[in-house]
Amino acid sequence: MCGIAGFRGAGARDKVAAMLRTTGHRGPDARGLYHDGRITIKTSEGEDVLEAPPSEDIALGHNLLSIVGGPQPVSGDGVLVFNGEIYSHDIPAGGDAHLILDLIEGHGGDLEDAIRFAVSELDGDYAFIYTDGKNLAAVRDPVGVKPLYHSGEAFASERKALWSIGLRDVESIPPGHAIINGRVVKLRGLPQPRTCTESPHELKGLLKSAIRESVKKRTRGLRKAALVFSGGVDSTLLAVLLSEYLDITLYTVGTPGSPDVEFASRAAEDLDMDLQVIEVTEEALRGALPHVLGAIEVYNPMQIAIAMPLYLASREASAAGFRVMFSGQGADELFAGYHRYRRLLEDGNLEDALMHDLENIYQVNLERDDAVTMANSVELRVPFLDLEVIELALRVPICLKITGPDDEVRKHILREVAAEMGVPDYIARRPKKAAQYGSGIDRILRRRVLPGFDHESFLRRLMNDGGVVQR
């Protein structure tokens, strides 16, 4: 994963360079900038200048977090910067960015048709910006796993990058959409619910295959990875599957004796996996708060409490040399894991609510999670939000997810799948407990840390001082 930026207008080169400086944490390994027929790549070894198609008022930029693939921008008839991972093709030597560039430029026709074709061919989590020197397009994946914000025809992976060049009216590009020459275009939506024709046994078999394949393709090119681990069913299922393909280290965050620490410790011992426990203290939360708030860019006590365990886990993982961390994000929206779904079932609104939550997961959860892990130069991967897993989950009848308004467990079909794939029974049956509560973080934050923090002044400085949080 990386950070990308693009701009059309006067001073394009300087504005993109400023955005790249603001988001340098997203890609510490190389920095690339395209403007007016030149691509300049800077690494620790020096600077390279490459020829590219001419353009006077368009610039693109890229910060590289080196996992698979090399520095960008990449060029052909046009120029492209890309953030994410593609799983649907054999990736050329130049990496995923070259694949997308080839799909666009090999299609012919006008730019919208070419981008629509390219997106129809892609299975992955991505955001990219493309220009042929005259036209400018910014594109986001159908789920919204990878962030992309805009203000007019200025684009960046984080809001603070756009703030750093004086822009204030900043919005997310909706998942599955593009902005092409200033016009919002829908390219590809999420799978839609359809009637189930399979038996419960058949559905479980399909889910096992889809989840396993989703994990497998997200480990391509990796030898090791980290997993944020709560000791719940979602993260434990991922731990079991990830261990089949690479060396996995589990990271658990919590106060001593908290439910997450207790369940995670027991599960890691039973599964014979390496577990790193990060004990939470008031002092640690107070120190991390500016960095979490600087990453998520909005003051919301609930969002901060949810973000904190992932921030602390990814910080420790980064210090240990990990570039990729996995998360069970998305399983609750797909399989009805949250407590509030019981009331919605009783009201007869659960199916609509699940679809609504899935369509909005990008702005409720994914942008936050990406921001806090990338603040530590760690890429987050979310196997449950694979398009095939989503399509299957939407076919599962509600009665196989949640049995009634008194159902304290929920996610039944996923729990059965997990148990059959090697998750210990006491974990497969463990009721959902949100990370901020299971870790014990929420209580400390709300009672001892947040009341004394001047968030209004902090956010004002974040917006006005170039988006930089001092470490």
GROMACS .gro file of N, CA, C and O in nm, residues 1-7 16-17 19-20 23 30-35 38-41 52-53 58-64 70-76 78-86 94-102 104-105 115 122 125-132 135-141 146-149 153-157 173:
model
  340
    1MET      N    1   0.084  -0.118   0.000
    1MET     CA    2   0.000   0.000   0.000
    1MET      C    3   0.088   0.124   0.000
    1MET      O    4   0.204   0.119   0.039
    2CYS      N    5   0.029   0.234  -0.044
    2CYS     CA    6   0.107   0.355  -0.060
    2CYS      C    7   0.019   0.476  -0.034
    2CYS      O    8  -0.092   0.464   0.016
    3GLY      N    9   0.070   0.593  -0.071
    3GLY     CA   10  -0.009   0.714  -0.072
    3GLY      C   11  -0.002   0.776  -0.209
    3GLY      O   12   0.104   0.777  -0.272
    4ILE      N   13  -0.115   0.825  -0.258
    4ILE     CA   14  -0.118   0.885  -0.391
    4ILE      C   15  -0.178   1.025  -0.382
    4ILE      O   16  -0.251   1.058  -0.288
    5ALA      N   17  -0.146   1.106  -0.484
    5ALA     CA   18  -0.198   1.242  -0.490
    5ALA      C   19  -0.202   1.285  -0.636
    5ALA      O   20  -0.124   1.237  -0.719
    6GLY      N   21  -0.295   1.375  -0.667
    6GLY     CA   22  -0.305   1.431  -0.801
    6GLY      C   23  -0.369   1.568  -0.795
    6GLY      O   24  -0.446   1.598  -0.703
    7PHE      N   25  -0.336   1.650  -0.895
    7PHE     CA   26  -0.390   1.787  -0.897
    7PHE      C   27  -0.391   1.837  -1.040
    7PHE      O   28  -0.297   1.816  -1.116
   16VAL      N   29   0.126   1.901  -0.546
   16VAL     CA   30   0.139   1.756  -0.527
   16VAL      C   31   0.261   1.725  -0.441
   16VAL      O   32   0.256   1.636  -0.354
   17ALA      N   33   0.370   1.797  -0.461
   17ALA     CA   34   0.488   1.775  -0.377
   17ALA      C   35   0.456   1.801  -0.230
   17ALA      O   36   0.500   1.728  -0.141
   19MET      N   37   0.158   1.771  -0.087
   19MET     CA   38   0.073   1.662  -0.039
   19MET      C   39   0.155   1.537  -0.009
   19MET      O   40   0.129   1.466   0.089
   20LEU      N   41   0.255   1.510  -0.090
   20LEU     CA   42   0.340   1.393  -0.065
   20LEU      C   43   0.420   1.409   0.064
   20LEU      O   44   0.438   1.312   0.138
   23THR      N   45   0.198   1.323   0.362
   23THR     CA   46   0.162   1.181   0.377
   23THR      C   47   0.283   1.090   0.358
   23THR      O   48   0.269   0.976   0.315
   30ALA      N   49   1.010   0.529  -0.121
   30ALA     CA   50   1.040   0.605  -0.242
   30ALA      C   51   0.932   0.710  -0.261
   30ALA      O   52   0.819   0.695  -0.212
   31ARG      N   53   0.967   0.816  -0.332
   31ARG     CA   54   0.872   0.921  -0.363
   31ARG      C   55   0.883   0.954  -0.512
   31ARG      O   56   0.994   0.977  -0.562
   32GLY      N   57   0.769   0.952  -0.580
   32GLY     CA   58   0.768   0.980  -0.723
   32GLY      C   59   0.672   1.091  -0.758
   32GLY      O   60   0.564   1.100  -0.699
   33LEU      N   61   0.713   1.176  -0.855
   33LEU     CA   62   0.629   1.289  -0.894
   33LEU      C   63   0.633   1.306  -1.045
   33LEU      O   64   0.741   1.308  -1.106
   34TYR      N   65   0.515   1.317  -1.105
   34TYR     CA   66   0.502   1.341  -1.250
   34TYR      C   67   0.450   1.481  -1.275
   34TYR      O   68   0.353   1.525  -1.212
   35HIS      N   69   0.516   1.549  -1.371
   35HIS     CA   70   0.466   1.679  -1.416
   35HIS      C   71   0.539   1.717  -1.545
   35HIS      O   72   0.661   1.706  -1.555
   38ARG      N   73   0.794   1.470  -1.729
   38ARG     CA   74   0.902   1.412  -1.648
   38ARG      C   75   0.844   1.339  -1.528
   38ARG      O   76   0.750   1.386  -1.464
   39ILE      N   77   0.903   1.224  -1.498
   39ILE     CA   78   0.876   1.153  -1.374
   39ILE      C   79   1.005   1.153  -1.293
   39ILE      O   80   1.108   1.103  -1.341
   40THR      N   81   0.999   1.205  -1.173
   40THR     CA   82   1.116   1.208  -1.086
   40THR      C   83   1.093   1.112  -0.971
   40THR      O   84   0.994   1.123  -0.898
   41ILE      N   85   1.184   1.015  -0.956
   41ILE     CA   86   1.176   0.915  -0.849
   41ILE      C   87   1.291   0.937  -0.753
   41ILE      O   88   1.408   0.935  -0.793
   52ALA      N   89   0.808   1.112  -1.980
   52ALA     CA   90   0.667   1.077  -1.970
   52ALA      C   91   0.589   1.169  -2.063
   52ALA      O   92   0.641   1.270  -2.111
   53PRO      N   93   0.461   1.137  -2.088
   53PRO     CA   94   0.380   1.224  -2.175
   53PRO      C   95   0.370   1.365  -2.118
   53PRO      O   96   0.369   1.385  -1.997
   58ILE      N   97  -0.123   1.933  -1.495
   58ILE     CA   98  -0.159   1.814  -1.419
   58ILE      C   99  -0.033   1.755  -1.358
   58ILE      O  100   0.070   1.742  -1.425
   59ALA      N  101  -0.041   1.720  -1.230
   59ALA     CA  102   0.069   1.650  -1.163
   59ALA      C  103   0.013   1.533  -1.084
   59ALA      O  104  -0.099   1.540  -1.032
   60LEU      N  105   0.090   1.425  -1.078
   60LEU     CA  106   0.056   1.308  -0.998
   60LEU      C  107   0.174   1.275  -0.908
   60LEU      O  108   0.290   1.296  -0.945
   61GLY      N  109   0.145   1.219  -0.790
   61GLY     CA  110   0.252   1.183  -0.698
   61GLY      C  111   0.224   1.052  -0.627
   61GLY      O  112   0.109   1.008  -0.616
   62HIS      N  113   0.332   0.993  -0.573
   62HIS     CA  114   0.322   0.861  -0.511
   62HIS      C  115   0.428   0.845  -0.404
   62HIS      O  116   0.546   0.875  -0.426
   63ASN      N  117   0.386   0.798  -0.286
   63ASN     CA  118   0.478   0.755  -0.180
   63ASN      C  119   0.471   0.603  -0.171
   63ASN      O  120   0.363   0.546  -0.157
   64LEU      N  121   0.586   0.538  -0.179
   64LEU     CA  122   0.592   0.391  -0.187
   64LEU      C  123   0.618   0.326  -0.052
   64LEU      O  124   0.717   0.357   0.015
   70GLY      N  125   0.724  -0.176  -0.751
   70GLY     CA  126   0.827  -0.076  -0.734
   70GLY      C  127   0.774   0.065  -0.735
   70GLY      O  128   0.654   0.088  -0.721
   71PRO      N  129   0.866   0.161  -0.748
   71PRO     CA  130   0.827   0.303  -0.742
   71PRO      C  131   0.730   0.341  -0.854
   71PRO      O  132   0.727   0.280  -0.961
   72GLN      N  133   0.654   0.443  -0.828
   72GLN     CA  134   0.561   0.502  -0.923
   72GLN      C  135   0.581   0.654  -0.919
   72GLN      O  136   0.648   0.703  -0.831
   73PRO      N  137   0.523   0.726  -1.016
   73PRO     CA  138   0.427   0.689  -1.120
   73PRO      C  139   0.487   0.596  -1.226
   73PRO      O  140   0.608   0.591  -1.245
   74VAL      N  141   0.393   0.525  -1.295
   74VAL     CA  142   0.431   0.445  -1.410
   74VAL      C  143   0.370   0.511  -1.534
   74VAL      O  144   0.268   0.579  -1.526
   75SER      N  145   0.434   0.489  -1.650
   75SER     CA  146   0.388   0.559  -1.769
   75SER      C  147   0.383   0.469  -1.889
   75SER      O  148   0.455   0.369  -1.899
   76GLY      N  149   0.295   0.504  -1.982
   76GLY     CA  150   0.283   0.443  -2.114
   76GLY      C  151   0.241   0.555  -2.206
   76GLY      O  152   0.315   0.652  -2.223
   78GLY      N  153  -0.005   0.725  -2.112
   78GLY     CA  154  -0.040   0.816  -2.004
   78GLY      C  155   0.041   0.783  -1.881
   78GLY      O  156   0.140   0.709  -1.887
   79VAL      N  157  -0.003   0.835  -1.768
   79VAL     CA  158   0.069   0.817  -1.642
   79VAL      C  159  -0.031   0.777  -1.534
   79VAL      O  160  -0.144   0.828  -1.531
   80LEU      N  161   0.012   0.687  -1.443
   80LEU     CA  162  -0.078   0.634  -1.341
   80LEU      C  163  -0.006   0.621  -1.208
   80LEU      O  164   0.112   0.582  -1.203
   81VAL      N  165  -0.080   0.652  -1.099
   81VAL     CA  166  -0.035   0.620  -0.963
   81VAL      C  167  -0.143   0.534  -0.899
   81VAL      O  168  -0.263   0.555  -0.921
   82PHE      N  169  -0.100   0.438  -0.818
   82PHE     CA  170  -0.190   0.332  -0.769
   82PHE      C  171  -0.160   0.303  -0.624
   82PHE      O  172  -0.044   0.302  -0.581
   83ASN      N  173  -0.265   0.274  -0.547
   83ASN     CA  174  -0.253   0.234  -0.407
   83ASN      C  175  -0.339   0.109  -0.388
   83ASN      O  176  -0.459   0.112  -0.414
   84GLY      N  177  -0.279   0.000  -0.341
   84GLY     CA  178  -0.358  -0.119  -0.313
   84GLY      C  179  -0.295  -0.247  -0.363
   84GLY      O  180  -0.174  -0.254  -0.387
   85GLU      N  181  -0.379  -0.347  -0.379
   85GLU     CA  182  -0.337  -0.479  -0.426
   85GLU      C  183  -0.442  -0.533  -0.522
   85GLU      O  184  -0.562  -0.521  -0.498
   86ILE      N  185  -0.395  -0.596  -0.630
   86ILE     CA  186  -0.482  -0.661  -0.728
   86ILE      C  187  -0.458  -0.812  -0.720
   86ILE      O  188  -0.344  -0.858  -0.716
   94GLY      N  189   0.646  -0.518  -1.346
   94GLY     CA  190   0.639  -0.381  -1.295
   94GLY      C  191   0.539  -0.362  -1.184
   94GLY      O  192   0.534  -0.254  -1.125
   95GLY      N  193   0.457  -0.463  -1.154
   95GLY     CA  194   0.363  -0.453  -1.045
   95GLY      C  195   0.221  -0.422  -1.089
   95GLY      O  196   0.190  -0.412  -1.208
   96ASP      N  197   0.134  -0.408  -0.987
   96ASP     CA  198  -0.008  -0.388  -1.012
   96ASP      C  199  -0.037  -0.263  -1.093
   96ASP      O  200  -0.132  -0.259  -1.173
   97ALA      N  201   0.040  -0.157  -1.071
   97ALA     CA  202   0.015  -0.032  -1.142
   97ALA      C  203   0.029  -0.051  -1.292
   97ALA      O  204  -0.051   0.004  -1.371
   98HIS      N  205   0.127  -0.128  -1.336
   98HIS     CA  206   0.144  -0.154  -1.479
   98HIS      C  207   0.028  -0.235  -1.535
   98HIS      O  208  -0.013  -0.214  -1.650
   99LEU      N  209  -0.025  -0.327  -1.456
   99LEU     CA  210  -0.141  -0.404  -1.500
   99LEU      C  211  -0.259  -0.311  -1.529
   99LEU      O  212  -0.324  -0.322  -1.634
  100ILE      N  213  -0.290  -0.222  -1.438
  100ILE     CA  214  -0.403  -0.131  -1.458
  100ILE      C  215  -0.377  -0.039  -1.576
  100ILE      O  216  -0.466  -0.014  -1.659
  101LEU      N  217  -0.255   0.012  -1.587
  101LEU     CA  218  -0.220   0.097  -1.700
  101LEU      C  219  -0.242   0.024  -1.831
  101LEU      O  220  -0.299   0.079  -1.927
  102ASP      N  221  -0.199  -0.102  -1.838
  102ASP     CA  222  -0.216  -0.181  -1.961
  102ASP      C  223  -0.364  -0.205  -1.992
  102ASP      O  224  -0.405  -0.202  -2.108
  104ILE      N  225  -0.620  -0.013  -1.913
  104ILE     CA  226  -0.680   0.112  -1.959
  104ILE      C  227  -0.636   0.143  -2.103
  104ILE      O  228  -0.719   0.169  -2.191
  105GLU      N  229  -0.507   0.138  -2.125
  105GLU     CA  230  -0.455   0.183  -2.255
  105GLU      C  231  -0.469   0.077  -2.363
  105GLU      O  232  -0.465   0.110  -2.482
  115ILE      N  233  -1.167   0.302  -1.856
  115ILE     CA  234  -1.160   0.282  -1.712
  115ILE      C  235  -1.269   0.188  -1.665
  115ILE      O  236  -1.247   0.102  -1.579
  122LEU      N  237  -1.091  -0.609  -1.261
  122LEU     CA  238  -1.008  -0.609  -1.141
  122LEU      C  239  -1.079  -0.673  -1.022
  122LEU      O  240  -1.194  -0.644  -0.994
  125ASP      N  241  -0.828  -0.451  -0.392
  125ASP     CA  242  -0.855  -0.334  -0.308
  125ASP      C  243  -0.765  -0.222  -0.361
  125ASP      O  244  -0.643  -0.235  -0.356
  126TYR      N  245  -0.823  -0.113  -0.411
  126TYR     CA  246  -0.740  -0.020  -0.485
  126TYR      C  247  -0.801   0.120  -0.492
  126TYR      O  248  -0.921   0.141  -0.476
  127ALA      N  249  -0.711   0.215  -0.515
  127ALA     CA  250  -0.746   0.349  -0.560
  127ALA      C  251  -0.636   0.389  -0.657
  127ALA      O  252  -0.519   0.355  -0.637
  128PHE      N  253  -0.672   0.457  -0.765
  128PHE     CA  254  -0.570   0.500  -0.859
  128PHE      C  255  -0.612   0.630  -0.928
  128PHE      O  256  -0.730   0.666  -0.932
  129ILE      N  257  -0.510   0.701  -0.979
  129ILE     CA  258  -0.530   0.825  -1.054
  129ILE      C  259  -0.457   0.809  -1.187
  129ILE      O  260  -0.341   0.764  -1.190
  130TYR      N  261  -0.523   0.848  -1.295
  130TYR     CA  262  -0.466   0.831  -1.430
  130TYR      C  263  -0.484   0.960  -1.509
  130TYR      O  264  -0.588   1.026  -1.499
  131THR      N  265  -0.383   0.994  -1.587
  131THR     CA  266  -0.395   1.103  -1.683
  131THR      C  267  -0.325   1.067  -1.812
  131THR      O  268  -0.222   0.997  -1.810
  132ASP      N  269  -0.382   1.113  -1.925
  132ASP     CA  270  -0.313   1.102  -2.054
  132ASP      C  271  -0.252   1.236  -2.093
  132ASP      O  272  -0.211   1.255  -2.208
  135ASN      N  273  -0.679   1.448  -2.003
  135ASN     CA  274  -0.786   1.401  -1.916
  135ASN      C  275  -0.729   1.356  -1.782
  135ASN      O  276  -0.614   1.312  -1.773
  136LEU      N  277  -0.813   1.364  -1.679
  136LEU     CA  278  -0.770   1.325  -1.545
  136LEU      C  279  -0.881   1.244  -1.479
  136LEU      O  280  -0.996   1.288  -1.475
  137ALA      N  281  -0.847   1.126  -1.427
  137ALA     CA  282  -0.945   1.037  -1.365
  137ALA      C  283  -0.891   0.984  -1.234
  137ALA      O  284  -0.774   0.944  -1.224
  138ALA      N  285  -0.978   0.978  -1.132
  138ALA     CA  286  -0.945   0.918  -1.003
  138ALA      C  287  -1.051   0.813  -0.971
  138ALA      O  288  -1.171   0.839  -0.984
  139VAL      N  289  -1.008   0.693  -0.929
  139VAL     CA  290  -1.096   0.576  -0.920
  139VAL      C  291  -1.078   0.507  -0.786
  139VAL      O  292  -0.965   0.496  -0.735
  140ARG      N  293  -1.189   0.454  -0.732
  140ARG     CA  294  -1.187   0.383  -0.603
  140ARG      C  295  -1.255   0.248  -0.616
  140ARG      O  296  -1.354   0.233  -0.689
  141ASP      N  297  -1.206   0.147  -0.543
  141ASP     CA  298  -1.259   0.011  -0.553
  141ASP      C  299  -1.404   0.002  -0.503
  141ASP      O  300  -1.452   0.089  -0.431
  146LYS      N  301  -0.962   0.095   0.004
  146LYS     CA  302  -0.856   0.195  -0.005
  146LYS      C  303  -0.916   0.334  -0.014
  146LYS      O  304  -1.010   0.357  -0.090
  147PRO      N  305  -0.862   0.428   0.061
  147PRO     CA  306  -0.922   0.562   0.068
  147PRO      C  307  -0.882   0.648  -0.051
  147PRO      O  308  -0.774   0.631  -0.109
  148LEU      N  309  -0.968   0.741  -0.087
  148LEU     CA  310  -0.934   0.844  -0.184
  148LEU      C  311  -1.028   0.963  -0.163
  148LEU      O  312  -1.150   0.948  -0.170
  149TYR      N  313  -0.969   1.077  -0.134
  149TYR     CA  314  -1.044   1.198  -0.106
  149TYR      C  315  -1.021   1.298  -0.219
  149TYR      O  316  -0.922   1.293  -0.291
  153GLU      N  317  -1.070   1.887  -0.849
  153GLU     CA  318  -0.978   1.795  -0.916
  153GLU      C  319  -0.843   1.790  -0.844
  153GLU      O  320  -0.737   1.777  -0.905
  154ALA      N  321  -0.850   1.794  -0.713
  154ALA     CA  322  -0.736   1.764  -0.628
  154ALA      C  323  -0.768   1.636  -0.553
  154ALA      O  324  -0.877   1.622  -0.497
  155PHE      N  325  -0.674   1.541  -0.553
  155PHE     CA  326  -0.699   1.407  -0.499
  155PHE      C  327  -0.585   1.366  -0.406
  155PHE      O  328  -0.469   1.398  -0.431
  156ALA      N  329  -0.618   1.290  -0.302
  156ALA     CA  330  -0.515   1.239  -0.212
  156ALA      C  331  -0.569   1.125  -0.128
  156ALA      O  332  -0.691   1.110  -0.111
  157SER      N  333  -0.478   1.046  -0.072
  157SER     CA  334  -0.515   0.932   0.011
  157SER      C  335  -0.560   0.973   0.150
  157SER      O  336  -0.619   0.892   0.222
  173ILE      N  337  -1.430   1.008  -0.230
  173ILE     CA  338  -1.487   0.954  -0.354
  173ILE      C  339  -1.562   0.828  -0.316
  173ILE      O  340  -1.508   0.740  -0.250
   0.00000   0.00000   0.00000
